[in-house]
Coordinates of C-alpha atoms and ligand atoms in Angstrom, one line a residue:
X1 CA 97.9 94.3 130.6
X2 CA 99.2 96.1 127.5
X3 CA 101.1 93.8 125.1
X4 CA 103.7 95.0 122.6
X5 CA 106.5 93.5 120.5
X6 CA 108.8 94.1 123.5
X7 CA 106.6 92.1 126.0
X8 CA 108.6 89.2 127.4
X9 CA 106.6 85.9 127.0
X10 CA 106.4 83.0 129.4
X11 CA 103.6 80.4 129.5
X12 CA 102.4 76.9 130.2
X13 CA 102.3 74.0 127.8
X14 CA 99.8 71.1 128.4
X15 CA 96.9 69.3 126.8
X16 CA 94.5 70.6 127.8
X17 CA 95.5 73.8 129.6
X18 CA 92.1 75.5 130.0
X19 CA 91.8 74.2 133.6
X20 CA 95.1 75.7 134.7
X21 CA 95.2 78.3 137.5
X22 CA 98.8 79.3 136.5
X23 CA 98.0 82.0 133.9
X24 CA 95.9 84.0 136.4
X25 CA 98.4 83.4 139.2
X26 CA 101.6 84.3 137.2
X27 CA 100.0 87.3 135.4
X28 CA 99.0 88.7 138.8
X29 CA 102.6 88.3 140.0
X30 CA 104.0 89.9 136.8
X31 CA 101.7 92.8 137.2
X32 CA 102.5 93.3 140.9
X33 CA 106.2 93.3 139.9
X34 CA 105.6 95.9 137.2
X35 CA 107.2 93.7 134.6
X36 CA 106.3 94.0 130.9
X37 CA 105.9 90.3 130.7
X38 CA 102.9 88.0 129.8
X39 CA 102.1 84.4 130.7
X40 CA 100.1 82.6 128.1
X41 CA 98.3 79.2 128.0
X42 CA 99.7 77.1 125.2
X43 CA 97.7 74.0 124.4
X44 CA 100.1 71.5 122.8
X45 CA 99.0 68.1 121.6
X46 CA 101.3 65.2 122.6
X47 CA 102.4 64.6 119.0
X48 CA 103.5 68.2 118.7
X49 CA 105.5 68.5 121.9
X50 CA 109.0 68.3 120.4
X51 CA 108.4 71.0 117.7
X52 CA 106.5 73.2 120.2
X53 CA 109.4 73.1 122.7
X54 CA 112.0 73.7 120.1
X55 CA 110.1 76.7 118.8
X56 CA 109.9 78.5 122.2
X57 CA 113.4 79.9 121.8
X58 CA 112.8 81.3 118.3
X59 CA 109.6 82.9 119.6
X60 CA 111.6 84.7 122.3
X61 CA 110.1 82.9 125.3
X62 CA 112.1 83.1 128.6
X63 CA 110.5 79.8 129.7
X64 CA 107.3 77.8 130.3
X65 CA 105.6 75.6 132.9
X66 CA 104.9 72.1 131.8
X67 CA 101.8 70.2 132.8
X68 CA 99.8 67.0 132.2
X69 CA 100.5 65.0 130.0
X70 CA 104.0 66.3 129.1
X71 CA 105.9 66.4 132.4
X72 CA 108.0 63.3 131.6
X73 CA 108.0 63.2 127.8
X74 CA 109.4 66.7 127.7
X75 CA 112.8 65.6 129.2
X76 CA 114.0 64.3 125.9
X77 CA 113.7 67.8 124.3
X78 CA 115.8 69.6 126.9
X79 CA 119.5 70.3 127.0
X80 CA 120.1 70.2 130.8
X81 CA 118.2 69.1 133.9
X82 CA 118.6 70.4 137.5
X83 CA 119.3 67.8 140.2
X84 CA 115.7 67.6 141.5
X85 CA 114.2 67.2 138.0
X86 CA 116.8 64.6 137.2
X87 CA 116.0 62.6 140.3
X88 CA 112.2 62.9 140.0
X89 CA 112.3 62.2 136.2
X90 CA 109.8 65.0 135.5
X91 CA 109.9 68.7 134.6
X92 CA 107.3 71.3 135.4
X93 CA 109.4 74.4 134.6
X94 CA 111.7 75.2 131.6
X95 CA 114.1 78.1 131.5
X96 CA 115.5 79.2 128.2
X97 CA 119.0 80.5 128.7
X98 CA 120.5 82.7 125.9
X99 CA 124.2 82.3 125.1
X100 CA 126.1 84.5 122.6
X101 CA 125.8 81.8 119.9
X102 CA 122.9 79.6 120.9
X103 CA 120.2 79.2 123.5
X104 CA 119.7 76.1 125.6
X105 CA 116.7 74.7 127.6
X106 CA 117.1 73.8 131.3
X107 CA 114.4 71.7 133.0
X108 CA 113.4 72.1 136.7
X109 CA 110.9 70.5 139.0
X110 CA 109.5 73.0 141.5
X111 CA 106.7 70.7 142.7
X112 CA 108.7 69.0 145.5
X113 CA 110.2 72.3 146.7
X114 CA 106.8 73.9 146.5
X115 CA 105.3 71.2 148.7
X116 CA 108.2 71.5 151.2
X117 CA 107.8 75.3 151.3
X118 CA 104.1 75.0 152.0
X119 CA 104.7 72.4 154.7
X120 CA 107.2 74.8 156.3
X121 CA 104.7 77.7 156.2
X122 CA 102.1 75.4 157.8
X123 CA 104.6 74.6 160.6
X124 CA 104.7 70.9 159.6
X125 CA 108.1 69.3 160.4
X126 CA 109.0 66.4 158.1
X127 CA 112.4 65.2 159.5
X128 CA 112.1 61.8 161.2
X129 CA 108.4 61.5 160.6
X130 CA 106.3 58.7 159.0
X131 CA 104.9 59.8 155.7
X132 CA 102.2 58.0 153.7
X133 CA 102.1 59.0 150.0
X134 CA 98.8 57.8 148.5
X135 CA 99.0 57.3 144.7
X136 CA 102.0 56.7 142.5
X137 CA 101.7 59.0 139.5
X138 CA 103.9 62.0 138.5
X139 CA 102.9 64.1 141.5
X140 CA 103.5 61.3 144.0
X141 CA 107.1 61.0 142.7
X142 CA 107.8 64.6 143.4
X143 CA 106.1 64.4 146.8
X144 CA 108.0 61.2 147.8
X145 CA 111.3 62.7 146.7
X146 CA 110.7 66.0 148.6
X147 CA 109.7 64.3 151.8
X148 CA 112.5 61.8 151.6
X149 CA 115.3 64.3 151.1
X150 CA 113.9 66.2 154.1
X151 CA 114.2 63.1 156.3
X152 CA 110.7 61.6 156.3
X153 CA 110.2 57.8 156.4
X154 CA 108.1 57.3 153.3
X155 CA 105.7 54.6 152.3
X156 CA 104.2 55.0 148.9
X157 CA 100.8 53.2 148.6
X158 CA 99.1 52.6 145.3
X159 CA 96.3 50.4 143.9
X160 CA 98.9 49.2 141.3
X161 CA 101.8 48.4 143.7
X162 CA 104.2 48.1 140.7
X163 CA 103.8 51.8 140.2
X164 CA 104.7 52.4 143.8
X165 CA 107.7 50.1 143.5
X166 CA 108.8 51.9 140.4
X167 CA 108.9 55.2 142.4
X168 CA 111.1 53.5 145.1
X169 CA 113.4 52.0 142.4
X170 CA 113.8 55.4 140.7
X171 CA 114.3 57.5 143.8
X172 CA 116.4 55.3 146.0
X173 CA 119.7 55.9 144.2
X174 CA 119.3 59.6 144.7
X175 CA 118.6 59.2 148.4
X176 CA 122.1 57.8 149.0
X177 CA 123.9 60.8 147.7
X178 CA 125.3 63.7 149.6
X179 CA 122.4 65.9 148.5
X180 CA 120.2 64.8 151.4
X181 CA 119.3 67.7 153.7
X182 CA 119.0 65.2 156.6
X183 CA 120.3 61.7 157.2
X184 CA 117.8 59.5 159.1
X185 CA 118.6 55.9 160.0
X186 CA 116.5 52.9 158.8
X187 CA 114.4 52.5 155.7
X188 CA 113.4 55.7 154.2
X189 CA 111.3 54.7 151.2
X190 CA 109.2 51.6 150.6
X191 CA 106.1 50.6 148.5
X192 CA 102.9 48.9 149.6
X193 CA 99.6 48.1 147.9
X194 CA 96.8 50.6 148.8
X195 CA 94.7 47.7 149.9
X196 CA 97.1 47.3 152.9
X197 CA 96.4 50.9 154.1
X198 CA 94.6 49.7 157.2
X199 CA 97.6 47.6 158.3
X200 CA 100.0 50.4 157.6
X201 CA 97.9 52.9 159.5
X202 CA 98.2 50.8 162.7
X203 CA 101.9 50.8 162.5
X204 CA 102.7 54.5 162.0
X205 CA 102.9 57.3 164.5
X206 CA 101.5 60.8 163.8
X207 CA 102.2 60.5 160.1
X208 CA 102.0 63.1 157.3
X209 CA 99.4 61.7 154.9
X210 CA 99.5 63.1 151.3
X211 CA 96.8 62.4 148.9
X212 CA 98.5 62.3 145.5
X213 CA 95.6 60.9 143.6
X214 CA 93.0 63.0 141.7
X215 CA 90.2 61.7 144.0
X216 CA 88.4 64.8 145.4
X217 CA 88.9 66.8 142.2
X218 CA 86.7 67.5 139.1
X219 CA 84.5 64.6 138.2
X220 CA 85.8 62.7 141.3
X221 CA 84.8 65.6 143.6
X222 CA 82.8 63.3 145.9
X223 CA 85.6 60.7 146.2
X224 CA 88.2 60.1 148.8
X225 CA 91.1 57.7 148.8
X226 CA 90.4 57.1 152.5
X227 CA 87.8 54.4 153.2
X228 CA 84.8 55.6 155.2
X229 CA 84.9 54.6 158.8
X230 CA 88.6 53.8 158.7
X231 CA 90.3 55.6 161.7
X232 CA 93.1 58.1 161.2
X233 CA 96.3 57.6 163.2
X234 CA 96.5 60.0 166.2
X235 CA 98.3 63.2 165.4
X236 CA 98.2 62.7 161.7
X237 CA 98.5 65.7 159.4
X238 CA 96.6 65.3 156.1
X239 CA 97.7 67.2 153.0
X240 CA 95.6 66.9 149.9
X241 CA 97.3 67.8 146.6
X242 CA 93.9 68.7 145.2
X243 CA 93.7 72.5 145.1
X244 CA 90.5 73.5 143.3
X245 CA 88.2 73.1 146.3
X246 CA 88.8 74.5 149.8
X247 CA 87.9 71.3 151.6
X248 CA 87.9 67.8 149.9
X249 CA 86.1 64.8 151.3
X250 CA 89.4 63.5 152.6
X251 CA 90.0 66.7 154.5
X252 CA 86.5 66.5 156.0
X253 CA 87.0 62.9 157.1
X254 CA 90.4 63.8 158.7
X255 CA 89.1 66.9 160.4
X256 CA 86.1 65.0 161.8
X257 CA 88.8 62.7 163.4
X258 CA 90.6 65.7 164.9
X259 CA 93.5 65.9 162.4
X260 CA 94.9 69.1 161.0
X261 CA 94.6 69.3 157.2
X262 CA 95.5 71.5 154.2
X263 CA 94.7 71.4 150.5
X264 CA 97.2 71.8 147.7
X265 CA 96.6 75.5 146.9
X266 CA 99.7 76.5 149.0
X267 CA 101.9 74.0 147.1
X268 CA 100.5 75.3 143.8
X269 CA 101.4 78.9 144.7
X270 CA 104.8 78.0 146.0
X271 CA 105.8 75.9 143.0
X272 CA 104.7 78.9 140.8
X273 CA 106.7 81.3 142.9
X274 CA 109.8 79.2 142.5
X275 CA 109.2 79.1 138.7
X276 CA 108.7 82.9 138.7
X277 CA 112.1 83.4 140.4
X278 CA 113.8 81.1 137.9
X279 CA 112.5 83.1 135.0
X280 CA 112.7 86.7 136.3
X281 CA 115.3 86.5 139.1
X282 CA 112.8 88.4 141.3
X283 CA 110.7 87.3 144.4
X284 CA 107.0 87.3 143.4
X285 CA 104.3 89.0 145.4
X286 CA 102.8 85.8 147.1
X287 CA 99.7 87.7 148.2
X288 CA 98.9 88.8 144.6
X289 CA 99.4 85.2 143.4
X290 CA 97.2 83.8 146.2
X291 CA 94.4 86.4 145.6
X292 CA 94.3 85.5 141.9
X293 CA 93.5 81.8 142.6
X294 CA 91.6 81.9 145.9
Ligands
NAP301 P1 98.6 60.9 137.6 O1 100.0 60.9 137.1 O2 97.5 60.6 136.8 O3 98.6 59.9 138.9 C1 97.4 59.7 139.6 C2 97.6 58.6 140.7 O4 96.4 58.4 141.4 C3 98.0 57.2 140.0 O5 98.8 56.5 140.9 C4 96.6 56.6 140.0 O6 96.6 55.2 140.0 C5 96.0 57.0 141.3 N1 94.5 57.0 141.3 C6 93.7 57.6 140.4 N2 92.4 57.3 140.7 C7 92.5 56.5 141.8 C8 91.5 55.8 142.6 N3 90.2 55.9 142.3 N4 91.9 55.1 143.6 C9 93.2 54.9 143.9 N5 94.2 55.5 143.2 C10 93.8 56.3 142.1 O7 98.3 62.3 138.3 P2 99.3 63.4 139.0 O8 99.9 64.3 138.0 O9 100.2 62.6 139.8 O10 98.3 64.3 139.9 C11 97.6 63.7 141.0 C12 96.8 64.8 141.7 O11 97.7 65.8 142.2 C13 95.9 65.6 140.7 O12 94.7 65.9 141.4 C14 96.7 66.9 140.4 O13 95.9 68.0 140.1 C15 97.4 67.1 141.8 N6 98.6 68.0 141.7 C16 98.6 69.1 142.5 C17 99.7 69.9 142.5 C18 99.7 71.1 143.4 O14 100.6 72.0 143.2 N7 98.9 71.1 144.4 C19 100.8 69.6 141.7 C20 100.8 68.4 140.9 C21 99.6 67.6 141.0 P3 96.5 54.3 138.6 O15 97.8 54.5 137.9 O16 96.2 53.0 139.0 O17 95.4 55.0 137.8

Protein backbone atom coordinates (compact mmCIF):
# COMPACT_ATOMS: atom_id res chain seq x y z
CA UNK A 1 0.00 0.00 0.00
CA UNK A 2 1.45 3.38 -1.06
CA UNK A 3 0.35 6.28 1.15
CA UNK A 4 0.27 9.90 0.03
CA UNK A 5 -1.33 13.15 1.15
CA UNK A 6 -4.30 12.20 -1.03
CA UNK A 7 -4.89 8.83 0.63
CA UNK A 8 -8.36 8.77 2.24
CA UNK A 9 -8.12 7.66 5.87
CA UNK A 10 -10.46 5.47 7.88
CA UNK A 11 -9.61 3.48 11.00
CA UNK A 12 -10.60 2.01 14.34
CA UNK A 13 -10.55 3.62 17.76
CA UNK A 14 -10.34 1.47 20.88
CA UNK A 15 -8.18 0.86 23.93
CA UNK A 16 -6.31 -1.31 23.23
CA UNK A 17 -6.67 -1.93 19.48
CA UNK A 18 -3.66 -4.18 18.86
CA UNK A 19 -5.82 -7.32 19.00
CA UNK A 20 -8.25 -6.08 16.32
CA UNK A 21 -8.66 -8.08 13.08
CA UNK A 22 -10.26 -5.05 11.37
CA UNK A 23 -7.12 -3.33 9.95
CA UNK A 24 -6.07 -6.48 8.06
CA UNK A 25 -9.64 -7.16 6.93
CA UNK A 26 -10.50 -3.60 5.82
CA UNK A 27 -7.15 -2.92 4.14
CA UNK A 28 -7.56 -6.15 2.14
CA UNK A 29 -11.02 -4.95 1.01
CA UNK A 30 -9.68 -1.47 0.12
CA UNK A 31 -6.85 -2.98 -1.89
CA UNK A 32 -9.21 -5.38 -3.69
CA UNK A 33 -11.42 -2.40 -4.58
CA UNK A 34 -8.40 -0.48 -5.92
CA UNK A 35 -9.12 2.48 -3.65
CA UNK A 36 -6.42 4.91 -2.50
CA UNK A 37 -7.65 4.55 1.08
CA UNK A 38 -5.97 3.28 4.28
CA UNK A 39 -7.47 1.87 7.49
CA UNK A 40 -5.36 2.63 10.57
CA UNK A 41 -5.51 1.42 14.18
CA UNK A 42 -5.97 4.37 16.55
CA UNK A 43 -5.37 3.54 20.23
CA UNK A 44 -7.41 6.11 22.20
CA UNK A 45 -7.44 6.20 25.98
CA UNK A 46 -10.92 6.64 27.51
CA UNK A 47 -10.13 10.13 28.84
CA UNK A 48 -9.17 11.30 25.33
CA UNK A 49 -12.20 9.90 23.51
CA UNK A 50 -14.01 13.24 23.03
CA UNK A 51 -11.00 15.13 21.66
CA UNK A 52 -10.01 12.19 19.44
CA UNK A 53 -13.49 11.93 17.90
CA UNK A 54 -13.75 15.69 17.37
CA UNK A 55 -10.33 15.69 15.66
CA UNK A 56 -11.24 13.04 13.07
CA UNK A 57 -12.99 15.51 10.82
CA UNK A 58 -10.08 17.99 10.86
CA UNK A 59 -7.71 15.14 10.00
CA UNK A 60 -9.80 14.34 6.93
CA UNK A 61 -11.09 10.95 8.06
CA UNK A 62 -14.15 9.54 6.25
CA UNK A 63 -15.02 7.51 9.35
CA UNK A 64 -13.91 4.96 11.92
CA UNK A 65 -14.94 1.77 13.64
CA UNK A 66 -15.35 1.97 17.40
CA UNK A 67 -14.46 -0.90 19.69
CA UNK A 68 -14.09 -1.73 23.40
CA UNK A 69 -14.34 0.25 25.65
CA UNK A 70 -15.80 3.18 23.67
CA UNK A 71 -18.93 1.79 21.97
CA UNK A 72 -21.38 3.40 24.41
CA UNK A 73 -19.40 6.42 25.61
CA UNK A 74 -18.90 7.62 22.04
CA UNK A 75 -22.62 8.39 21.59
CA UNK A 76 -22.35 11.72 23.39
CA UNK A 77 -19.75 12.95 20.86
CA UNK A 78 -21.88 12.30 17.74
CA UNK A 79 -24.35 14.54 15.88
CA UNK A 80 -26.75 11.86 14.69
CA UNK A 81 -27.55 8.17 15.22
CA UNK A 82 -29.15 5.71 12.86
CA UNK A 83 -32.18 3.77 14.13
CA UNK A 84 -30.31 0.55 15.06
CA UNK A 85 -27.55 2.40 16.95
CA UNK A 86 -30.18 4.43 18.77
CA UNK A 87 -32.11 1.34 19.87
CA UNK A 88 -29.01 -0.65 20.85
CA UNK A 89 -27.42 2.35 22.58
CA UNK A 90 -24.00 1.55 21.12
CA UNK A 91 -22.04 2.57 18.02
CA UNK A 92 -19.43 0.51 16.20
CA UNK A 93 -19.16 2.64 13.05
CA UNK A 94 -18.94 6.41 12.57
CA UNK A 95 -19.36 8.10 9.19
CA UNK A 96 -18.16 11.69 8.82
CA UNK A 97 -20.41 13.54 6.39
CA UNK A 98 -19.06 16.73 4.79
CA UNK A 99 -21.51 19.56 4.23
CA UNK A 100 -20.67 22.85 2.50
CA UNK A 101 -20.22 24.67 5.81
CA UNK A 102 -19.55 21.99 8.37
CA UNK A 103 -19.10 18.26 8.82
CA UNK A 104 -21.19 16.05 11.05
CA UNK A 105 -20.69 12.63 12.63
CA UNK A 106 -23.27 9.87 12.20
CA UNK A 107 -23.17 6.75 14.41
CA UNK A 108 -24.21 3.29 13.21
CA UNK A 109 -24.27 -0.17 14.74
CA UNK A 110 -23.51 -2.86 12.16
CA UNK A 111 -23.06 -5.67 14.74
CA UNK A 112 -26.71 -6.75 14.76
CA UNK A 113 -27.07 -6.59 10.96
CA UNK A 114 -23.72 -8.39 10.66
CA UNK A 115 -25.02 -11.25 12.81
CA UNK A 116 -28.27 -11.45 10.85
CA UNK A 117 -26.39 -11.48 7.53
CA UNK A 118 -24.17 -14.31 8.76
CA UNK A 119 -27.14 -16.33 10.06
CA UNK A 120 -28.80 -15.89 6.68
CA UNK A 121 -25.63 -17.14 4.92
CA UNK A 122 -25.63 -20.13 7.24
CA UNK A 123 -29.27 -20.87 6.37
CA UNK A 124 -30.48 -20.25 9.94
CA UNK A 125 -34.03 -18.87 10.04
CA UNK A 126 -34.76 -16.74 13.12
CA UNK A 127 -38.46 -15.87 12.72
CA UNK A 128 -40.65 -17.53 15.32
CA UNK A 129 -37.69 -19.39 16.87
CA UNK A 130 -36.59 -19.58 20.51
CA UNK A 131 -33.28 -17.74 21.01
CA UNK A 132 -31.07 -17.89 24.11
CA UNK A 133 -28.61 -15.01 24.39
CA UNK A 134 -25.95 -15.89 26.97
CA UNK A 135 -24.34 -12.80 28.51
CA UNK A 136 -25.63 -9.26 28.81
CA UNK A 137 -22.81 -6.94 27.74
CA UNK A 138 -22.59 -4.64 24.71
CA UNK A 139 -22.53 -7.43 22.13
CA UNK A 140 -25.51 -9.20 23.76
CA UNK A 141 -27.55 -6.03 23.35
CA UNK A 142 -26.89 -5.92 19.60
CA UNK A 143 -27.54 -9.67 19.31
CA UNK A 144 -30.83 -9.52 21.25
CA UNK A 145 -32.01 -6.55 19.18
CA UNK A 146 -31.13 -8.19 15.85
CA UNK A 147 -32.82 -11.47 16.76
CA UNK A 148 -35.87 -9.71 18.18
CA UNK A 149 -36.53 -7.49 15.16
CA UNK A 150 -36.29 -10.61 13.00
CA UNK A 151 -39.02 -12.32 14.99
CA UNK A 152 -37.11 -14.52 17.45
CA UNK A 153 -38.46 -15.20 20.96
CA UNK A 154 -35.51 -14.04 23.02
CA UNK A 155 -34.40 -14.93 26.53
CA UNK A 156 -31.30 -13.08 27.73
CA UNK A 157 -29.48 -15.05 30.45
CA UNK A 158 -26.73 -13.45 32.53
CA UNK A 159 -24.92 -14.15 35.76
CA UNK A 160 -25.97 -10.62 36.83
CA UNK A 161 -29.67 -10.79 35.99
CA UNK A 162 -29.98 -7.02 36.46
CA UNK A 163 -27.85 -6.59 33.34
CA UNK A 164 -30.17 -8.88 31.37
CA UNK A 165 -33.21 -6.99 32.67
CA UNK A 166 -31.58 -3.74 31.62
CA UNK A 167 -31.30 -5.03 28.04
CA UNK A 168 -34.99 -5.94 28.04
CA UNK A 169 -35.92 -2.52 29.46
CA UNK A 170 -33.86 -0.66 26.86
CA UNK A 171 -34.92 -2.70 23.84
CA UNK A 172 -38.62 -3.33 24.50
CA UNK A 173 -39.81 0.15 23.47
CA UNK A 174 -38.14 -0.29 20.08
CA UNK A 175 -39.78 -3.65 19.53
CA UNK A 176 -43.24 -2.12 19.59
CA UNK A 177 -42.55 0.22 16.70
CA UNK A 178 -43.36 -0.24 13.04
CA UNK A 179 -39.67 -1.01 12.29
CA UNK A 180 -40.09 -4.70 13.05
CA UNK A 181 -39.33 -6.93 10.08
CA UNK A 182 -41.72 -9.53 11.51
CA UNK A 183 -44.53 -9.47 14.09
CA UNK A 184 -44.72 -12.60 16.18
CA UNK A 185 -47.29 -13.03 18.92
CA UNK A 186 -46.46 -13.54 22.61
CA UNK A 187 -43.47 -12.43 24.66
CA UNK A 188 -40.52 -11.60 22.50
CA UNK A 189 -37.91 -10.59 25.02
CA UNK A 190 -37.31 -11.62 28.61
CA UNK A 191 -34.48 -11.87 31.14
CA UNK A 192 -33.36 -14.82 33.30
CA UNK A 193 -30.41 -15.52 35.60
CA UNK A 194 -27.78 -17.72 33.93
CA UNK A 195 -28.11 -20.08 36.92
CA UNK A 196 -31.56 -21.02 35.53
CA UNK A 197 -30.14 -22.14 32.17
CA UNK A 198 -30.97 -25.79 32.88
CA UNK A 199 -34.67 -25.00 33.46
CA UNK A 200 -34.79 -22.77 30.40
CA UNK A 201 -33.22 -25.44 28.21
CA UNK A 202 -35.99 -27.92 29.05
CA UNK A 203 -38.64 -25.44 27.96
CA UNK A 204 -37.41 -24.37 24.54
CA UNK A 205 -37.61 -26.05 21.19
CA UNK A 206 -34.70 -26.17 18.69
CA UNK A 207 -33.34 -22.83 19.89
CA UNK A 208 -30.64 -20.60 18.49
CA UNK A 209 -28.10 -20.27 21.32
CA UNK A 210 -25.68 -17.33 21.08
CA UNK A 211 -22.66 -17.09 23.35
CA UNK A 212 -22.23 -13.36 23.95
CA UNK A 213 -19.65 -13.73 26.72
CA UNK A 214 -15.86 -13.71 26.17
CA UNK A 215 -15.63 -17.29 27.48
CA UNK A 216 -13.65 -19.29 24.92
CA UNK A 217 -11.46 -16.34 23.93
CA UNK A 218 -7.93 -15.18 24.88
CA UNK A 219 -7.14 -15.94 28.52
CA UNK A 220 -10.51 -17.72 28.84
CA UNK A 221 -9.77 -20.01 25.85
CA UNK A 222 -10.50 -23.19 27.80
CA UNK A 223 -13.78 -21.87 29.19
CA UNK A 224 -17.36 -22.40 28.14
CA UNK A 225 -20.56 -20.79 29.33
CA UNK A 226 -22.27 -24.19 28.94
CA UNK A 227 -21.87 -26.44 32.02
CA UNK A 228 -20.17 -29.80 31.30
CA UNK A 229 -22.64 -32.66 30.94
CA UNK A 230 -25.65 -30.38 30.52
CA UNK A 231 -27.62 -31.61 27.50
CA UNK A 232 -28.35 -29.36 24.51
CA UNK A 233 -31.96 -29.05 23.34
CA UNK A 234 -32.67 -31.17 20.25
CA UNK A 235 -32.16 -29.24 17.04
CA UNK A 236 -30.30 -26.37 18.72
CA UNK A 237 -28.05 -24.15 16.61
CA UNK A 238 -25.11 -22.75 18.58
CA UNK A 239 -23.47 -19.49 17.49
CA UNK A 240 -20.37 -18.36 19.38
CA UNK A 241 -19.48 -14.67 19.00
CA UNK A 242 -15.86 -15.57 19.75
CA UNK A 243 -14.04 -15.37 16.41
CA UNK A 244 -10.32 -15.85 17.03
CA UNK A 245 -10.39 -19.62 17.22
CA UNK A 246 -12.03 -21.93 14.67
CA UNK A 247 -13.74 -24.07 17.31
CA UNK A 248 -14.41 -22.97 20.88
CA UNK A 249 -15.08 -25.37 23.74
CA UNK A 250 -18.80 -24.47 23.53
CA UNK A 251 -18.81 -25.42 19.84
CA UNK A 252 -17.09 -28.75 20.63
CA UNK A 253 -19.64 -29.48 23.37
CA UNK A 254 -22.53 -28.66 21.05
CA UNK A 255 -21.15 -30.65 18.10
CA UNK A 256 -20.62 -33.68 20.34
CA UNK A 257 -24.35 -33.42 21.10
CA UNK A 258 -25.17 -33.36 17.37
CA UNK A 259 -25.87 -29.60 17.06
CA UNK A 260 -24.79 -27.37 14.19
CA UNK A 261 -22.46 -24.53 15.23
CA UNK A 262 -20.60 -21.47 13.93
CA UNK A 263 -18.05 -19.11 15.41
CA UNK A 264 -18.25 -15.31 15.17
CA UNK A 265 -15.87 -14.84 12.22
CA UNK A 266 -18.72 -14.55 9.73
CA UNK A 267 -20.38 -11.85 11.84
CA UNK A 268 -17.07 -9.99 12.13
CA UNK A 269 -16.68 -10.01 8.34
CA UNK A 270 -20.30 -9.00 7.71
CA UNK A 271 -20.28 -6.11 10.21
CA UNK A 272 -17.04 -4.93 8.59
CA UNK A 273 -18.55 -5.24 5.12
CA UNK A 274 -21.50 -3.08 6.15
CA UNK A 275 -19.15 -0.44 7.58
CA UNK A 276 -17.09 -0.53 4.35
CA UNK A 277 -20.28 0.16 2.34
CA UNK A 278 -21.21 3.06 4.62
CA UNK A 279 -17.82 4.71 4.11
CA UNK A 280 -17.11 3.97 0.44
CA UNK A 281 -20.57 3.37 -1.07
CA UNK A 282 -19.13 0.22 -2.65
CA UNK A 283 -19.65 -3.50 -2.02
CA UNK A 284 -16.45 -4.99 -0.57
CA UNK A 285 -14.80 -8.18 -1.79
CA UNK A 286 -15.90 -10.58 0.97
CA UNK A 287 -13.42 -13.25 -0.11
CA UNK A 288 -10.51 -10.83 0.28
CA UNK A 289 -11.79 -9.82 3.72
CA UNK A 290 -12.24 -13.42 4.77
CA UNK A 291 -8.78 -14.46 3.49
CA UNK A 292 -7.19 -11.63 5.52
CA UNK A 293 -8.57 -12.93 8.82
CA UNK A 294 -8.80 -16.71 8.34
P1 LIG B 1 -18.77 -7.17 27.57
O1 LIG B 1 -19.53 -5.92 27.32
O2 LIG B 1 -17.59 -7.17 28.48
O3 LIG B 1 -19.84 -8.26 28.10
C1 LIG B 1 -19.46 -9.56 28.45
C2 LIG B 1 -20.64 -10.31 29.06
O4 LIG B 1 -20.19 -11.63 29.37
C3 LIG B 1 -21.14 -9.71 30.38
O5 LIG B 1 -22.52 -9.95 30.51
C4 LIG B 1 -20.36 -10.54 31.41
O6 LIG B 1 -20.97 -10.63 32.67
C5 LIG B 1 -20.40 -11.90 30.76
N1 LIG B 1 -19.36 -12.78 31.27
C6 LIG B 1 -18.02 -12.55 31.28
N2 LIG B 1 -17.40 -13.60 31.84
C7 LIG B 1 -18.36 -14.49 32.21
C8 LIG B 1 -18.34 -15.75 32.86
N3 LIG B 1 -17.19 -16.31 33.25
N4 LIG B 1 -19.52 -16.38 33.09
C9 LIG B 1 -20.68 -15.81 32.71
N5 LIG B 1 -20.78 -14.61 32.11
C10 LIG B 1 -19.62 -13.96 31.85
O7 LIG B 1 -18.22 -7.79 26.19
P2 LIG B 1 -18.91 -7.66 24.75
O8 LIG B 1 -18.42 -6.45 24.06
O9 LIG B 1 -20.36 -7.86 24.93
O10 LIG B 1 -18.24 -8.90 23.97
C11 LIG B 1 -18.57 -10.24 24.33
C12 LIG B 1 -17.86 -11.19 23.36
O11 LIG B 1 -18.39 -11.02 22.04
C13 LIG B 1 -16.35 -10.94 23.23
O12 LIG B 1 -15.71 -12.19 23.13
C14 LIG B 1 -16.22 -10.17 21.93
O13 LIG B 1 -14.97 -10.34 21.30
C15 LIG B 1 -17.32 -10.85 21.12
N6 LIG B 1 -17.81 -10.02 20.00
C16 LIG B 1 -17.76 -10.57 18.76
C17 LIG B 1 -18.24 -9.84 17.68
C18 LIG B 1 -18.18 -10.48 16.32
O14 LIG B 1 -18.30 -9.74 15.32
N7 LIG B 1 -18.05 -11.78 16.21
C19 LIG B 1 -18.76 -8.55 17.85
C20 LIG B 1 -18.82 -8.02 19.16
C21 LIG B 1 -18.32 -8.77 20.22
P3 LIG B 1 -20.54 -9.62 33.86
O15 LIG B 1 -21.10 -8.29 33.45
O16 LIG B 1 -21.16 -10.22 35.05
O17 LIG B 1 -19.03 -9.62 33.88
